Amino acid sequence: MELLRERYGKWALVAGAAEGIGEGFTTVLAANGFNVVLVDRNAYAMHVLSVKIMERYHVETAEVEIDLAATDAADQCMRAASSAGCRLMVYVAAYSKVSRFKGLDTPDLDAFISVNTRTLLHLVHGFSNMLTSEGKTGGIVLVSSLAGMI
């Protein structure tokens, strides 16, 4: 793990951190000594997880409540990542509504585009540019689920 922290620093940002796969990534990173910036729209679940990993793994956390469908979500994430000195970013957030496609309404379609494409693309672009401009090594992990195949 020391090698990972040398390569990726002390802080990681996890977008979609509070539940499911994101909770798993957040917990594993903390268990391996990473401080974590948790990003999620579910403030309660995020806070519960934050407290749990701080107590169990003795790491620092920062909680950032953001709806990743918001037009400025990537900018908010980048401010948090830059402030903490993150060099590892994990994006596990996704909008998925399992239903008939023709039954989706415009807000659903917009949420698919915003969370799954726009915010993701802007965040990857911003994060990679931040690392490059600072001359630092880092990493980006993008995760999806089988829902992305539907």
XYZ file of C-alpha atoms in Angstrom:
150
model
C 0.000 0.000 0.000
C 2.855 2.388 0.652
C 3.707 2.174 -3.049
C 0.129 3.137 -3.925
C 0.240 6.177 -1.647
C 3.577 7.196 -3.188
C 2.017 7.026 -6.626
C -1.428 8.425 -5.770
C -0.820 10.585 -2.699
C -2.658 10.569 0.616
C -6.088 11.653 -0.621
C -8.610 10.103 -3.007
C -11.919 11.491 -4.224
C -14.824 9.083 -4.705
C -17.827 10.410 -6.635
C -20.880 8.347 -5.747
C -19.236 7.380 -2.459
C -22.121 6.728 -0.087
C -23.745 3.524 -1.284
C -23.164 0.355 -3.281
C -19.976 0.087 -5.299
C -18.935 3.597 -4.236
C -19.222 2.666 -0.577
C -17.052 -0.366 -1.299
C -14.350 1.722 -2.979
C -14.474 4.306 -0.206
C -14.102 1.646 2.483
C -11.251 -0.189 0.734
C -9.350 3.046 0.144
C -9.749 4.027 3.802
C -8.779 0.536 4.962
C -5.562 0.976 3.010
C -4.730 4.304 4.604
C -6.118 6.789 2.109
C -7.913 9.891 3.324
C -11.108 10.223 1.301
C -13.174 13.041 -0.139
C -16.652 11.557 -0.276
C -18.934 13.040 -2.937
C -22.600 12.106 -2.975
C -26.066 13.627 -3.035
C -27.205 11.446 -0.121
C -25.818 13.544 2.735
C -27.052 11.225 5.472
C -25.568 8.009 4.043
C -22.358 9.859 3.192
C -22.002 11.157 6.743
C -22.679 7.740 8.293
C -19.995 6.194 6.074
C -17.582 9.046 6.770
C -17.876 8.597 10.531
C -17.565 4.813 10.216
C -14.345 4.893 8.207
C -12.782 7.625 10.350
C -13.426 5.589 13.499
C -12.478 2.227 12.040
C -9.464 3.167 9.904
C -8.240 6.403 11.551
C -8.212 8.373 8.301
C -9.421 11.859 7.482
C -12.491 12.497 5.377
C -14.203 15.408 3.695
C -17.886 15.263 2.788
C -19.126 17.083 -0.296
C -22.862 16.975 -0.905
C -23.378 17.376 -4.644
C -26.012 16.259 -7.099
C -23.797 15.125 -9.953
C -26.545 16.118 -12.384
C -25.948 19.788 -11.516
C -24.275 21.821 -14.247
C -21.475 22.877 -11.891
C -20.945 19.448 -10.296
C -17.558 18.847 -11.942
C -16.344 22.279 -10.818
C -17.458 21.574 -7.236
C -15.677 18.208 -7.295
C -12.530 19.790 -8.695
C -12.471 22.431 -5.955
C -12.726 19.676 -3.336
C -10.079 17.528 -5.051
C -7.669 20.429 -5.430
C -8.200 21.628 -1.864
C -7.443 18.174 -0.439
C -4.555 17.482 -2.811
C -6.253 14.436 -4.347
C -4.244 12.508 -6.884
C -6.644 9.586 -7.197
C -10.217 9.931 -8.400
C -12.842 7.194 -8.547
C -16.109 7.899 -10.391
C -18.723 5.269 -9.622
C -21.770 7.490 -9.729
C -24.384 6.720 -12.333
C -27.954 7.556 -13.112
C -29.922 4.473 -14.005
C -33.641 4.097 -14.268
C -34.712 0.624 -15.251
C -37.863 1.110 -17.263
C -39.101 1.169 -20.818
C -37.065 3.697 -22.747
C -40.092 5.241 -24.436
C -41.620 5.829 -21.005
C -38.775 8.047 -19.803
C -39.484 11.740 -19.504
C -37.175 14.658 -20.333
C -35.781 15.080 -16.785
C -34.798 11.390 -16.791
C -33.049 11.729 -20.140
C -31.260 14.852 -18.939
C -30.124 13.064 -15.764
C -28.698 10.196 -17.845
C -26.694 12.695 -19.905
C -25.627 14.840 -16.961
C -24.455 12.212 -14.477
C -23.275 9.514 -16.862
C -21.626 11.710 -19.484
C -21.315 15.484 -18.950
C -20.126 15.579 -15.336
C -17.959 12.491 -15.825
C -16.262 13.929 -18.916
C -15.683 17.358 -17.366
C -14.334 15.839 -14.168
C -11.920 13.486 -15.943
C -10.726 16.384 -18.098
C -10.279 18.719 -15.131
C -8.611 16.118 -12.937
C -6.135 14.995 -15.597
C -5.294 18.619 -16.424
C -4.765 19.375 -12.729
C -2.334 16.471 -12.337
C -0.472 17.328 -15.537
C -0.165 21.025 -14.724
C 1.225 20.182 -11.279
C 3.608 17.565 -12.715
C 2.206 14.893 -10.422
C 1.379 11.251 -10.921
C -2.149 10.141 -10.212
C -4.949 7.939 -11.311
C -8.530 7.900 -12.490
C -10.784 4.884 -11.999
C -14.098 4.786 -13.864
C -16.623 2.167 -12.831
C -19.981 1.189 -14.228
C -22.490 -1.513 -13.477
C -24.497 -3.893 -15.583
C -27.206 -1.234 -15.623
C -25.032 0.539 -18.195
C -25.640 -2.346 -20.553
C -29.425 -1.962 -20.429
